[in-house]
């Protein structure tokens, strides 16, 4: 696998000729929406097939899978563009890539119930867990349910374990510290709260729970430990998995960036997995920067893996970028979310060159909008994702957790698929 960074003068044709790979393959592996307008600084993944098959009239993925002794899921991972349609004669189907898969990992993906079903079907072959976002917990310990039965059923059809996420987050992403602390410090309320969760798990057929500990800090860690210990005991007693999500806060100091150090070891002892992930929303008031810079993440993992068994850790893989107006005004400047594809399209429109921060391992660029306002865009590309995947190997983690899968980030899934086997629990 090669990552090619587009240079001035590069075209899809010249890259195809350089690496001796068909143009259609480049387009499919990179999800290129505008292949005739590449941007200097844009990253292109080059993954050569080892075994391929030319579809004949009447062929289906089932008969091709049987012919080559591979699973349908493997074919769908190798050819995600075929997830929602029939084959046509002459079409090339990738049976195997010319890459070495290092080991098996778990991959979790987060989705809202309104996810586009075609995107969901395209994504499910790559997942171990589908975590449905979000069952909101109220101050009285009640749970606001969501319409998710179709997602749960689809997940199971693809061998993916559906997980129910609980948090105090509202639909706009605002959490309630008061509600969270009220529940974790009130034992009688916890019993009612946990009973209601178990009832939903049974009724809907979930595989387990993911509890987002948004308000966990060093001041309240002990009461959270007691709460999660009781919660985990009940979940395991009923035969369910319990995962927790923690989000060590990134601290932006005047001259440096660091993170909040919290001892998660007692929590990790009683749960099945710990996800290290910050949920990013459709906007951000944080200073312009890459989401979870790699250098900070490395420091964090160096510390956390000394107190938590690496085989219990899933690394957060945020794929959302942001567009800030400059100059940044703390508490006032609001950055808007942007996908990888949208960031590339905007760079094309603005005729800018994409830069790359080697320390944060993230692409960015500046542009001036029609109203003469200077902007900076930070986002993720194949280089960023590949570096995150290397951290999974470097620290021997159980896997990764993608926030979120509401859009299909093609490069991400090709990088995951060509380097790892995906663990399936069903």
mmCIF file of C-alpha atoms in Angstrom:
data_model
loop_
_atom_site.group_PDB
_atom_site.id
_atom_site.type_symbol
_atom_site.label_atom_id
_atom_site.label_comp_id
_atom_site.label_asym_id
_atom_site.label_seq_id
_atom_site.Cartn_x
_atom_site.Cartn_y
_atom_site.Cartn_z
ATOM 1 C CA UNK A 1 0.000 0.000 0.000
ATOM 2 C CA UNK A 2 1.297 3.436 -0.997
ATOM 3 C CA UNK A 3 -0.009 6.884 -0.108
ATOM 4 C CA UNK A 4 0.610 9.303 -2.967
ATOM 5 C CA UNK A 5 0.462 13.029 -2.237
ATOM 6 C CA UNK A 6 -0.768 14.963 -5.262
ATOM 7 C CA UNK A 7 1.785 17.375 -6.724
ATOM 8 C CA UNK A 8 1.206 20.326 -9.048
ATOM 9 C CA UNK A 9 0.588 18.893 -12.526
ATOM 10 C CA UNK A 10 -0.610 15.478 -11.324
ATOM 11 C CA UNK A 11 -3.755 14.094 -12.931
ATOM 12 C CA UNK A 12 -5.737 10.952 -12.271
ATOM 13 C CA UNK A 13 -4.318 9.624 -15.563
ATOM 14 C CA UNK A 14 -0.677 10.361 -14.670
ATOM 15 C CA UNK A 15 -1.070 8.724 -11.237
ATOM 16 C CA UNK A 16 -2.727 5.717 -12.868
ATOM 17 C CA UNK A 17 0.180 5.366 -15.303
ATOM 18 C CA UNK A 18 2.838 5.888 -12.620
ATOM 19 C CA UNK A 19 1.537 3.076 -10.422
ATOM 20 C CA UNK A 20 0.106 0.921 -13.226
ATOM 21 C CA UNK A 21 -3.322 0.821 -11.658
ATOM 22 C CA UNK A 22 -6.627 1.389 -13.515
ATOM 23 C CA UNK A 23 -8.240 4.805 -13.162
ATOM 24 C CA UNK A 24 -11.521 3.218 -12.069
ATOM 25 C CA UNK A 25 -9.684 1.438 -9.229
ATOM 26 C CA UNK A 26 -8.140 4.722 -8.041
ATOM 27 C CA UNK A 27 -11.557 6.358 -8.079
ATOM 28 C CA UNK A 28 -13.183 3.494 -6.166
ATOM 29 C CA UNK A 29 -10.428 3.100 -3.544
ATOM 30 C CA UNK A 30 -10.386 6.821 -2.777
ATOM 31 C CA UNK A 31 -14.054 7.696 -3.141
ATOM 32 C CA UNK A 32 -13.114 10.427 -5.602
ATOM 33 C CA UNK A 33 -16.104 12.608 -6.441
ATOM 34 C CA UNK A 34 -14.108 14.921 -8.700
ATOM 35 C CA UNK A 35 -11.258 12.816 -10.157
ATOM 36 C CA UNK A 36 -10.486 15.302 -12.931
ATOM 37 C CA UNK A 37 -9.766 18.075 -10.425
ATOM 38 C CA UNK A 38 -7.189 16.818 -7.938
ATOM 39 C CA UNK A 39 -5.788 19.247 -5.362
ATOM 40 C CA UNK A 40 -2.060 19.675 -4.645
ATOM 41 C CA UNK A 41 -1.524 18.132 -1.205
ATOM 42 C CA UNK A 42 -4.461 15.725 -1.534
ATOM 43 C CA UNK A 43 -3.600 12.148 -0.530
ATOM 44 C CA UNK A 44 -4.404 9.178 -2.773
ATOM 45 C CA UNK A 45 -4.090 5.573 -1.607
ATOM 46 C CA UNK A 46 -2.640 3.034 -4.037
ATOM 47 C CA UNK A 47 -3.618 -0.562 -3.277
ATOM 48 C CA UNK A 48 -2.965 -3.117 -5.996
ATOM 49 C CA UNK A 49 -5.217 -6.167 -6.355
ATOM 50 C CA UNK A 50 -3.542 -9.576 -6.107
ATOM 51 C CA UNK A 51 -6.484 -11.620 -7.378
ATOM 52 C CA UNK A 52 -9.406 -10.209 -9.366
ATOM 53 C CA UNK A 53 -12.255 -11.584 -11.429
ATOM 54 C CA UNK A 54 -14.100 -10.208 -14.448
ATOM 55 C CA UNK A 55 -17.835 -10.626 -13.933
ATOM 56 C CA UNK A 56 -19.784 -12.623 -16.505
ATOM 57 C CA UNK A 57 -23.476 -12.406 -17.330
ATOM 58 C CA UNK A 58 -25.512 -13.925 -14.485
ATOM 59 C CA UNK A 59 -22.711 -13.722 -11.903
ATOM 60 C CA UNK A 60 -23.538 -12.839 -8.312
ATOM 61 C CA UNK A 61 -21.323 -12.166 -5.309
ATOM 62 C CA UNK A 62 -22.517 -15.470 -3.864
ATOM 63 C CA UNK A 63 -21.313 -17.589 -6.783
ATOM 64 C CA UNK A 64 -18.028 -15.633 -7.015
ATOM 65 C CA UNK A 65 -17.460 -16.133 -3.273
ATOM 66 C CA UNK A 66 -18.074 -19.865 -3.671
ATOM 67 C CA UNK A 67 -15.794 -20.050 -6.711
ATOM 68 C CA UNK A 68 -12.836 -18.531 -4.821
ATOM 69 C CA UNK A 69 -13.581 -19.898 -1.354
ATOM 70 C CA UNK A 70 -13.999 -16.508 0.303
ATOM 71 C CA UNK A 71 -16.837 -15.061 2.350
ATOM 72 C CA UNK A 72 -19.466 -12.618 1.107
ATOM 73 C CA UNK A 73 -18.297 -10.198 3.814
ATOM 74 C CA UNK A 74 -14.750 -10.303 2.433
ATOM 75 C CA UNK A 75 -15.993 -9.528 -1.076
ATOM 76 C CA UNK A 76 -18.095 -6.632 0.240
ATOM 77 C CA UNK A 77 -15.098 -5.223 2.121
ATOM 78 C CA UNK A 78 -12.931 -5.509 -0.990
ATOM 79 C CA UNK A 79 -15.656 -4.013 -3.211
ATOM 80 C CA UNK A 80 -17.840 -1.716 -1.067
ATOM 81 C CA UNK A 81 -19.271 -0.058 -4.192
ATOM 82 C CA UNK A 82 -21.088 -3.362 -4.855
ATOM 83 C CA UNK A 83 -22.989 -3.355 -1.555
ATOM 84 C CA UNK A 84 -26.250 -2.047 -2.999
ATOM 85 C CA UNK A 85 -26.425 -3.244 -6.594
ATOM 86 C CA UNK A 86 -26.046 -6.194 -8.952
ATOM 87 C CA UNK A 87 -22.916 -6.941 -10.960
ATOM 88 C CA UNK A 88 -22.719 -6.117 -14.633
ATOM 89 C CA UNK A 89 -20.751 -8.137 -17.225
ATOM 90 C CA UNK A 90 -17.144 -6.996 -17.593
ATOM 91 C CA UNK A 91 -16.972 -5.465 -14.120
ATOM 92 C CA UNK A 92 -13.804 -6.181 -12.131
ATOM 93 C CA UNK A 93 -14.341 -7.768 -8.702
ATOM 94 C CA UNK A 94 -11.400 -7.691 -6.275
ATOM 95 C CA UNK A 95 -10.950 -11.086 -4.615
ATOM 96 C CA UNK A 96 -7.751 -10.290 -2.726
ATOM 97 C CA UNK A 97 -5.416 -7.305 -2.385
ATOM 98 C CA UNK A 98 -1.644 -7.484 -2.614
ATOM 99 C CA UNK A 99 -1.242 -6.613 1.074
ATOM 100 C CA UNK A 100 -0.495 -8.526 4.257
ATOM 101 C CA UNK A 101 -3.127 -8.376 6.995
ATOM 102 C CA UNK A 102 -1.317 -7.933 10.296
ATOM 103 C CA UNK A 103 -3.856 -9.269 12.796
ATOM 104 C CA UNK A 104 -7.506 -9.325 13.824
ATOM 105 C CA UNK A 105 -8.994 -6.249 15.488
ATOM 106 C CA UNK A 106 -12.358 -5.014 16.714
ATOM 107 C CA UNK A 107 -13.909 -2.026 14.959
ATOM 108 C CA UNK A 108 -16.813 -0.078 16.417
ATOM 109 C CA UNK A 109 -18.872 2.450 14.481
ATOM 110 C CA UNK A 110 -21.331 5.002 15.850
ATOM 111 C CA UNK A 111 -24.556 5.833 14.024
ATOM 112 C CA UNK A 112 -27.730 7.803 14.583
ATOM 113 C CA UNK A 113 -31.009 5.971 13.844
ATOM 114 C CA UNK A 114 -31.599 8.160 10.773
ATOM 115 C CA UNK A 115 -28.413 6.979 9.008
ATOM 116 C CA UNK A 116 -28.867 6.469 5.265
ATOM 117 C CA UNK A 117 -29.522 2.741 4.873
ATOM 118 C CA UNK A 118 -27.303 2.389 1.788
ATOM 119 C CA UNK A 119 -24.380 3.904 3.729
ATOM 120 C CA UNK A 120 -25.118 1.589 6.654
ATOM 121 C CA UNK A 121 -25.153 -1.518 4.441
ATOM 122 C CA UNK A 122 -21.880 -0.435 2.860
ATOM 123 C CA UNK A 123 -20.293 0.057 6.309
ATOM 124 C CA UNK A 124 -21.517 -2.989 8.253
ATOM 125 C CA UNK A 125 -19.083 -5.531 6.690
ATOM 126 C CA UNK A 126 -16.225 -3.554 8.298
ATOM 127 C CA UNK A 127 -17.678 -3.500 11.831
ATOM 128 C CA UNK A 128 -17.557 -5.630 14.958
ATOM 129 C CA UNK A 129 -19.997 -3.370 16.809
ATOM 130 C CA UNK A 130 -22.628 -0.897 15.645
ATOM 131 C CA UNK A 131 -23.220 1.540 18.497
ATOM 132 C CA UNK A 132 -26.573 3.312 18.222
ATOM 133 C CA UNK A 133 -26.430 6.923 19.321
ATOM 134 C CA UNK A 134 -28.061 7.984 21.654
ATOM 135 C CA UNK A 135 -30.312 6.866 24.527
ATOM 136 C CA UNK A 136 -30.546 9.983 26.663
ATOM 137 C CA UNK A 137 -30.663 9.566 30.438
ATOM 138 C CA UNK A 138 -32.893 12.007 32.320
ATOM 139 C CA UNK A 139 -32.535 13.406 35.822
ATOM 140 C CA UNK A 140 -34.989 10.846 37.194
ATOM 141 C CA UNK A 141 -32.979 7.988 35.696
ATOM 142 C CA UNK A 142 -35.440 7.426 32.862
ATOM 143 C CA UNK A 143 -34.269 6.595 29.342
ATOM 144 C CA UNK A 144 -35.471 8.414 26.230
ATOM 145 C CA UNK A 145 -35.720 5.672 23.622
ATOM 146 C CA UNK A 146 -35.021 5.959 19.896
ATOM 147 C CA UNK A 147 -36.491 4.262 16.823
ATOM 148 C CA UNK A 148 -33.692 1.813 16.082
ATOM 149 C CA UNK A 149 -35.191 -1.631 15.443
ATOM 150 C CA UNK A 150 -34.286 -1.574 11.742
ATOM 151 C CA UNK A 151 -30.648 -0.739 12.575
ATOM 152 C CA UNK A 152 -30.449 -3.559 15.118
ATOM 153 C CA UNK A 153 -31.865 -6.093 12.662
ATOM 154 C CA UNK A 154 -29.588 -4.957 9.817
ATOM 155 C CA UNK A 155 -26.525 -5.131 12.065
ATOM 156 C CA UNK A 156 -27.283 -8.726 13.006
ATOM 157 C CA UNK A 157 -27.772 -9.694 9.346
ATOM 158 C CA UNK A 158 -24.150 -8.618 8.765
ATOM 159 C CA UNK A 159 -22.798 -10.372 11.870
ATOM 160 C CA UNK A 160 -22.380 -7.078 13.720
ATOM 161 C CA UNK A 161 -23.137 -6.771 17.443
ATOM 162 C CA UNK A 162 -25.569 -3.884 18.094
ATOM 163 C CA UNK A 163 -24.664 -1.804 21.156
ATOM 164 C CA UNK A 164 -26.918 0.695 22.923
ATOM 165 C CA UNK A 165 -25.210 3.946 23.912
ATOM 166 C CA UNK A 166 -26.401 5.820 26.986
ATOM 167 C CA UNK A 167 -25.420 9.345 27.971
ATOM 168 C CA UNK A 168 -26.903 12.584 29.243
ATOM 169 C CA UNK A 169 -26.357 14.179 25.833
ATOM 170 C CA UNK A 170 -29.240 16.016 24.222
ATOM 171 C CA UNK A 171 -29.835 15.738 20.430
ATOM 172 C CA UNK A 172 -27.708 18.885 19.990
ATOM 173 C CA UNK A 173 -24.786 17.340 21.884
ATOM 174 C CA UNK A 174 -25.210 19.157 25.202
ATOM 175 C CA UNK A 175 -24.629 16.953 28.250
ATOM 176 C CA UNK A 176 -25.968 17.457 31.770
ATOM 177 C CA UNK A 177 -23.342 17.202 34.486
ATOM 178 C CA UNK A 178 -26.043 17.564 37.131
ATOM 179 C CA UNK A 179 -28.009 14.589 35.769
ATOM 180 C CA UNK A 180 -24.910 12.405 35.480
ATOM 181 C CA UNK A 181 -23.705 13.109 39.021
ATOM 182 C CA UNK A 182 -27.196 12.673 40.432
ATOM 183 C CA UNK A 183 -27.375 9.139 39.019
ATOM 184 C CA UNK A 184 -23.850 7.987 39.859
ATOM 185 C CA UNK A 185 -24.200 9.164 43.471
ATOM 186 C CA UNK A 186 -27.735 7.858 44.147
ATOM 187 C CA UNK A 187 -27.877 4.082 44.655
ATOM 188 C CA UNK A 188 -31.676 3.750 44.758
ATOM 189 C CA UNK A 189 -31.953 5.765 41.542
ATOM 190 C CA UNK A 190 -29.285 3.563 39.949
ATOM 191 C CA UNK A 191 -31.333 0.412 40.538
ATOM 192 C CA UNK A 192 -34.317 1.885 38.690
ATOM 193 C CA UNK A 193 -32.034 3.255 35.979
ATOM 194 C CA UNK A 194 -30.247 -0.071 35.405
ATOM 195 C CA UNK A 195 -33.520 -2.047 35.450
ATOM 196 C CA UNK A 196 -34.876 0.170 32.680
ATOM 197 C CA UNK A 197 -31.723 -0.282 30.606
ATOM 198 C CA UNK A 198 -31.875 -4.072 30.940
ATOM 199 C CA UNK A 199 -35.532 -4.011 29.917
ATOM 200 C CA UNK A 200 -34.659 -2.105 26.715
ATOM 201 C CA UNK A 201 -31.729 -4.421 25.935
ATOM 202 C CA UNK A 202 -33.994 -7.464 26.183
ATOM 203 C CA UNK A 203 -36.901 -5.903 24.307
ATOM 204 C CA UNK A 204 -34.807 -4.725 21.366
ATOM 205 C CA UNK A 205 -32.239 -7.505 21.166
ATOM 206 C CA UNK A 206 -29.093 -5.513 21.867
ATOM 207 C CA UNK A 207 -25.762 -7.265 22.476
ATOM 208 C CA UNK A 208 -24.679 -4.866 25.196
ATOM 209 C CA UNK A 209 -24.294 -1.324 26.431
ATOM 210 C CA UNK A 210 -21.847 1.522 25.903
ATOM 211 C CA UNK A 211 -21.877 4.096 28.706
ATOM 212 C CA UNK A 212 -20.431 7.496 27.829
ATOM 213 C CA UNK A 213 -18.760 8.925 30.940
ATOM 214 C CA UNK A 214 -18.659 12.494 29.682
ATOM 215 C CA UNK A 215 -18.415 14.166 33.090
ATOM 216 C CA UNK A 216 -15.848 11.852 34.670
ATOM 217 C CA UNK A 217 -12.942 13.747 36.217
ATOM 218 C CA UNK A 218 -10.475 13.390 39.081
ATOM 219 C CA UNK A 219 -12.902 14.952 41.562
ATOM 220 C CA UNK A 220 -15.699 12.426 40.993
ATOM 221 C CA UNK A 221 -13.738 9.371 39.802
ATOM 222 C CA UNK A 222 -14.423 7.295 42.938
ATOM 223 C CA UNK A 223 -18.224 7.606 42.742
ATOM 224 C CA UNK A 224 -18.086 6.769 39.032
ATOM 225 C CA UNK A 225 -16.067 3.646 39.876
ATOM 226 C CA UNK A 226 -18.728 2.495 42.343
ATOM 227 C CA UNK A 227 -21.518 3.177 39.857
ATOM 228 C CA UNK A 228 -19.829 1.362 36.956
ATOM 229 C CA UNK A 229 -18.913 -1.561 39.216
ATOM 230 C CA UNK A 230 -22.591 -2.064 40.154
ATOM 231 C CA UNK A 231 -23.693 -1.461 36.571
ATOM 232 C CA UNK A 232 -21.169 -3.942 35.129
ATOM 233 C CA UNK A 233 -22.128 -6.607 37.664
ATOM 234 C CA UNK A 234 -25.770 -6.396 36.584
ATOM 235 C CA UNK A 235 -24.889 -6.381 32.870
ATOM 236 C CA UNK A 236 -22.669 -9.446 33.161
ATOM 237 C CA UNK A 237 -25.240 -11.169 35.365
ATOM 238 C CA UNK A 238 -27.762 -10.735 32.527
ATOM 239 C CA UNK A 239 -25.247 -11.870 29.886
ATOM 240 C CA UNK A 240 -24.563 -8.488 28.263
ATOM 241 C CA UNK A 241 -21.342 -6.731 27.333
ATOM 242 C CA UNK A 242 -20.586 -3.379 28.915
ATOM 243 C CA UNK A 243 -18.193 -0.927 27.290
ATOM 244 C CA UNK A 244 -17.439 2.581 28.487
ATOM 245 C CA UNK A 245 -16.346 5.617 26.526
ATOM 246 C CA UNK A 246 -13.990 8.111 28.148
ATOM 247 C CA UNK A 247 -12.790 11.369 26.662
ATOM 248 C CA UNK A 248 -9.599 12.693 28.260
ATOM 249 C CA UNK A 249 -9.893 16.424 27.814
ATOM 250 C CA UNK A 250 -7.388 18.126 25.533
ATOM 251 C CA UNK A 251 -6.014 21.146 27.400
ATOM 252 C CA UNK A 252 -4.990 24.116 25.270
ATOM 253 C CA UNK A 253 -2.425 26.064 27.268
ATOM 254 C CA UNK A 254 -0.877 29.320 26.167
ATOM 255 C CA UNK A 255 2.322 27.728 24.900
ATOM 256 C CA UNK A 256 1.433 24.033 24.731
ATOM 257 C CA UNK A 257 -1.253 21.409 24.294
ATOM 258 C CA UNK A 258 -1.618 18.580 26.811
ATOM 259 C CA UNK A 259 -4.386 16.380 28.234
ATOM 260 C CA UNK A 260 -6.143 15.669 31.517
ATOM 261 C CA UNK A 261 -4.666 12.621 33.286
ATOM 262 C CA UNK A 262 -7.250 10.381 34.977
ATOM 263 C CA UNK A 263 -6.678 6.920 36.472
ATOM 264 C CA UNK A 264 -9.127 4.658 34.631
ATOM 265 C CA UNK A 265 -7.679 1.396 35.977
ATOM 266 C CA UNK A 266 -10.483 0.512 38.424
ATOM 267 C CA UNK A 267 -13.122 1.206 35.776
ATOM 268 C CA UNK A 268 -11.286 -0.963 33.251
ATOM 269 C CA UNK A 269 -11.178 -3.926 35.637
ATOM 270 C CA UNK A 270 -14.965 -4.353 35.670
ATOM 271 C CA UNK A 271 -15.937 -3.560 32.044
ATOM 272 C CA UNK A 272 -15.288 -5.391 28.783
ATOM 273 C CA UNK A 273 -13.757 -2.527 26.797
ATOM 274 C CA UNK A 274 -12.722 1.096 27.224
ATOM 275 C CA UNK A 275 -13.126 3.430 24.241
ATOM 276 C CA UNK A 276 -10.894 6.494 24.207
ATOM 277 C CA UNK A 277 -12.858 8.949 22.126
ATOM 278 C CA UNK A 278 -14.077 12.523 22.034
ATOM 279 C CA UNK A 279 -17.450 12.868 20.324
ATOM 280 C CA UNK A 280 -17.186 15.713 17.817
ATOM 281 C CA UNK A 281 -20.341 17.545 16.822
ATOM 282 C CA UNK A 282 -21.578 19.721 13.984
ATOM 283 C CA UNK A 283 -19.789 22.691 15.487
ATOM 284 C CA UNK A 284 -16.940 23.456 17.861
ATOM 285 C CA UNK A 285 -15.892 26.408 19.984
ATOM 286 C CA UNK A 286 -12.397 24.985 20.537
ATOM 287 C CA UNK A 287 -9.323 26.700 19.033
ATOM 288 C CA UNK A 288 -8.402 25.764 15.444
ATOM 289 C CA UNK A 289 -6.518 22.455 15.565
ATOM 290 C CA UNK A 290 -6.721 18.858 14.456
ATOM 291 C CA UNK A 291 -9.168 16.675 16.402
ATOM 292 C CA UNK A 292 -7.008 14.636 18.804
ATOM 293 C CA UNK A 293 -3.519 15.512 17.494
ATOM 294 C CA UNK A 294 -1.385 12.380 17.108
ATOM 295 C CA UNK A 295 1.448 13.655 19.305
ATOM 296 C CA UNK A 296 -0.986 14.193 22.204
ATOM 297 C CA UNK A 297 -2.641 10.843 21.542
ATOM 298 C CA UNK A 298 0.723 9.078 21.742
ATOM 299 C CA UNK A 299 1.414 10.664 25.138
ATOM 300 C CA UNK A 300 -2.052 9.649 26.307
ATOM 301 C CA UNK A 301 -1.661 6.034 25.173
ATOM 302 C CA UNK A 302 1.815 5.760 26.681
ATOM 303 C CA UNK A 303 0.239 6.582 30.032
ATOM 304 C CA UNK A 304 -3.075 4.723 29.737
ATOM 305 C CA UNK A 305 -1.540 1.440 28.543
ATOM 306 C CA UNK A 306 0.497 1.273 31.761
ATOM 307 C CA UNK A 307 -2.699 1.169 33.853
ATOM 308 C CA UNK A 308 -5.145 -0.578 31.493
ATOM 309 C CA UNK A 309 -4.614 -3.856 29.695
ATOM 310 C CA UNK A 310 -4.161 -2.859 26.002
ATOM 311 C CA UNK A 311 -6.445 -5.715 24.924
ATOM 312 C CA UNK A 312 -9.316 -3.813 26.589
ATOM 313 C CA UNK A 313 -8.679 -0.547 24.738
ATOM 314 C CA UNK A 314 -10.334 0.753 21.575
ATOM 315 C CA UNK A 315 -8.791 3.855 20.035
ATOM 316 C CA UNK A 316 -11.115 6.619 18.897
ATOM 317 C CA UNK A 317 -10.936 7.415 15.174
ATOM 318 C CA UNK A 318 -12.669 10.773 14.637
ATOM 319 C CA UNK A 319 -13.241 11.481 10.947
ATOM 320 C CA UNK A 320 -14.919 14.877 11.193
ATOM 321 C CA UNK A 321 -13.029 18.033 10.213
ATOM 322 C CA UNK A 322 -13.804 21.665 11.036
ATOM 323 C CA UNK A 323 -13.832 25.010 9.242
ATOM 324 C CA UNK A 324 -12.975 28.062 11.401
ATOM 325 C CA UNK A 325 -13.201 31.760 10.666
ATOM 326 C CA UNK A 326 -10.071 33.691 11.608
ATOM 327 C CA UNK A 327 -9.032 35.345 13.788
ATOM 328 C CA UNK A 328 -10.235 32.892 16.424
ATOM 329 C CA UNK A 329 -12.093 34.520 19.341
ATOM 330 C CA UNK A 330 -12.331 32.193 22.407
ATOM 331 C CA UNK A 331 -15.921 31.376 23.333
ATOM 332 C CA UNK A 332 -17.275 33.175 20.279
ATOM 333 C CA UNK A 333 -15.788 31.661 17.124
ATOM 334 C CA UNK A 334 -17.909 28.695 16.065
ATOM 335 C CA UNK A 335 -16.342 26.168 13.681
ATOM 336 C CA UNK A 336 -18.590 24.119 11.403
ATOM 337 C CA UNK A 337 -18.111 20.407 10.783
ATOM 338 C CA UNK A 338 -16.895 19.195 7.400
ATOM 339 C CA UNK A 339 -16.359 15.716 5.948
ATOM 340 C CA UNK A 340 -13.191 14.623 4.161
ATOM 341 C CA UNK A 341 -14.900 14.739 0.767
ATOM 342 C CA UNK A 342 -16.400 18.178 1.457
ATOM 343 C CA UNK A 343 -12.998 19.486 2.580
ATOM 344 C CA UNK A 344 -11.441 18.299 -0.696
ATOM 345 C CA UNK A 345 -14.284 19.774 -2.764
ATOM 346 C CA UNK A 346 -13.920 23.112 -0.957
ATOM 347 C CA UNK A 347 -10.170 23.120 -1.619
ATOM 348 C CA UNK A 348 -10.926 22.585 -5.336
ATOM 349 C CA UNK A 349 -13.411 25.468 -5.385
ATOM 350 C CA UNK A 350 -11.021 27.779 -3.537
ATOM 351 C CA UNK A 351 -7.986 26.700 -5.640
ATOM 352 C CA UNK A 352 -5.786 26.206 -2.575
ATOM 353 C CA UNK A 353 -2.957 23.808 -1.771
ATOM 354 C CA UNK A 354 -3.481 21.393 1.121
ATOM 355 C CA UNK A 355 -0.749 21.593 3.760
ATOM 356 C CA UNK A 356 0.159 18.824 6.233
ATOM 357 C CA UNK A 357 1.143 19.174 9.883
ATOM 358 C CA UNK A 358 3.677 16.407 10.521
ATOM 359 C CA UNK A 359 3.431 16.780 14.312
ATOM 360 C CA UNK A 360 -0.359 16.539 14.559
ATOM 361 C CA UNK A 361 -0.474 14.233 11.487
ATOM 362 C CA UNK A 362 -3.325 16.173 9.940
ATOM 363 C CA UNK A 363 -4.017 18.114 6.723
ATOM 364 C CA UNK A 364 -5.168 21.732 6.745
ATOM 365 C CA UNK A 365 -5.470 24.759 4.480
ATOM 366 C CA UNK A 366 -6.404 28.428 4.499
ATOM 367 C CA UNK A 367 -8.880 30.110 2.186
ATOM 368 C CA UNK A 368 -10.711 33.418 1.857
ATOM 369 C CA UNK A 369 -14.503 33.247 1.535
ATOM 370 C CA UNK A 370 -16.663 35.443 -0.697
ATOM 371 C CA UNK A 371 -17.201 37.879 2.176
ATOM 372 C CA UNK A 372 -13.394 38.373 2.389
ATOM 373 C CA UNK A 373 -13.218 36.360 5.627
ATOM 374 C CA UNK A 374 -10.073 34.269 6.213
ATOM 375 C CA UNK A 375 -10.753 30.625 7.162
ATOM 376 C CA UNK A 376 -8.708 27.612 8.235
ATOM 377 C CA UNK A 377 -9.861 24.032 7.657
ATOM 378 C CA UNK A 378 -8.474 21.043 9.586
ATOM 379 C CA UNK A 379 -9.617 17.566 8.533
ATOM 380 C CA UNK A 380 -8.572 13.914 8.268
ATOM 381 C CA UNK A 381 -7.137 12.095 5.264
ATOM 382 C CA UNK A 382 -5.534 8.732 4.518
ATOM 383 C CA UNK A 383 -2.255 9.821 6.143
ATOM 384 C CA UNK A 384 -4.031 10.752 9.386
ATOM 385 C CA UNK A 385 -6.032 7.531 9.428
ATOM 386 C CA UNK A 386 -3.032 5.354 8.633
ATOM 387 C CA UNK A 387 -1.112 6.912 11.526
ATOM 388 C CA UNK A 388 -4.011 6.172 13.893
ATOM 389 C CA UNK A 389 -4.100 2.562 12.695
ATOM 390 C CA UNK A 390 -0.357 2.281 13.336
ATOM 391 C CA UNK A 391 -0.977 3.361 16.941
ATOM 392 C CA UNK A 392 -3.316 0.391 17.356
ATOM 393 C CA UNK A 393 -0.413 -1.855 16.393
ATOM 394 C CA UNK A 394 2.263 0.079 18.277
ATOM 395 C CA UNK A 395 0.349 -0.112 21.562
ATOM 396 C CA UNK A 396 -1.186 -3.540 20.829
ATOM 397 C CA UNK A 397 -4.732 -2.242 21.306
ATOM 398 C CA UNK A 398 -7.879 -4.306 20.772
ATOM 399 C CA UNK A 399 -9.006 -2.076 17.920
ATOM 400 C CA UNK A 400 -10.581 1.207 16.912
ATOM 401 C CA UNK A 401 -13.827 3.108 17.267
ATOM 402 C CA UNK A 402 -15.016 5.349 14.415
ATOM 403 C CA UNK A 403 -16.901 8.550 15.199
ATOM 404 C CA UNK A 404 -19.015 8.433 13.183
ATOM 405 C CA UNK A 405 -20.253 6.321 10.270
ATOM 406 C CA UNK A 406 -23.003 8.647 9.044
ATOM 407 C CA UNK A 407 -21.020 9.085 5.839
ATOM 408 C CA UNK A 408 -18.804 6.536 4.107
ATOM 409 C CA UNK A 409 -15.144 7.590 4.343
ATOM 410 C CA UNK A 410 -13.798 5.366 1.580
ATOM 411 C CA UNK A 411 -10.068 5.711 2.300
ATOM 412 C CA UNK A 412 -10.583 4.791 5.955
ATOM 413 C CA UNK A 413 -12.304 1.525 5.172
ATOM 414 C CA UNK A 414 -9.827 0.468 2.493
ATOM 415 C CA UNK A 415 -6.951 1.134 4.908
ATOM 416 C CA UNK A 416 -8.642 -0.890 7.649
ATOM 417 C CA UNK A 417 -9.577 -3.745 5.321
ATOM 418 C CA UNK A 418 -6.177 -4.171 3.686
ATOM 419 C CA UNK A 419 -4.263 -4.219 6.991
ATOM 420 C CA UNK A 420 -6.553 -6.060 9.413
ATOM 421 C CA UNK A 421 -8.991 -8.928 9.755
ATOM 422 C CA UNK A 422 -12.262 -7.708 11.270
ATOM 423 C CA UNK A 423 -13.473 -9.579 14.346
ATOM 424 C CA UNK A 424 -17.113 -10.661 14.206
ATOM 425 C CA UNK A 425 -18.991 -11.661 17.374
ATOM 426 C CA UNK A 426 -22.186 -12.999 15.768
#
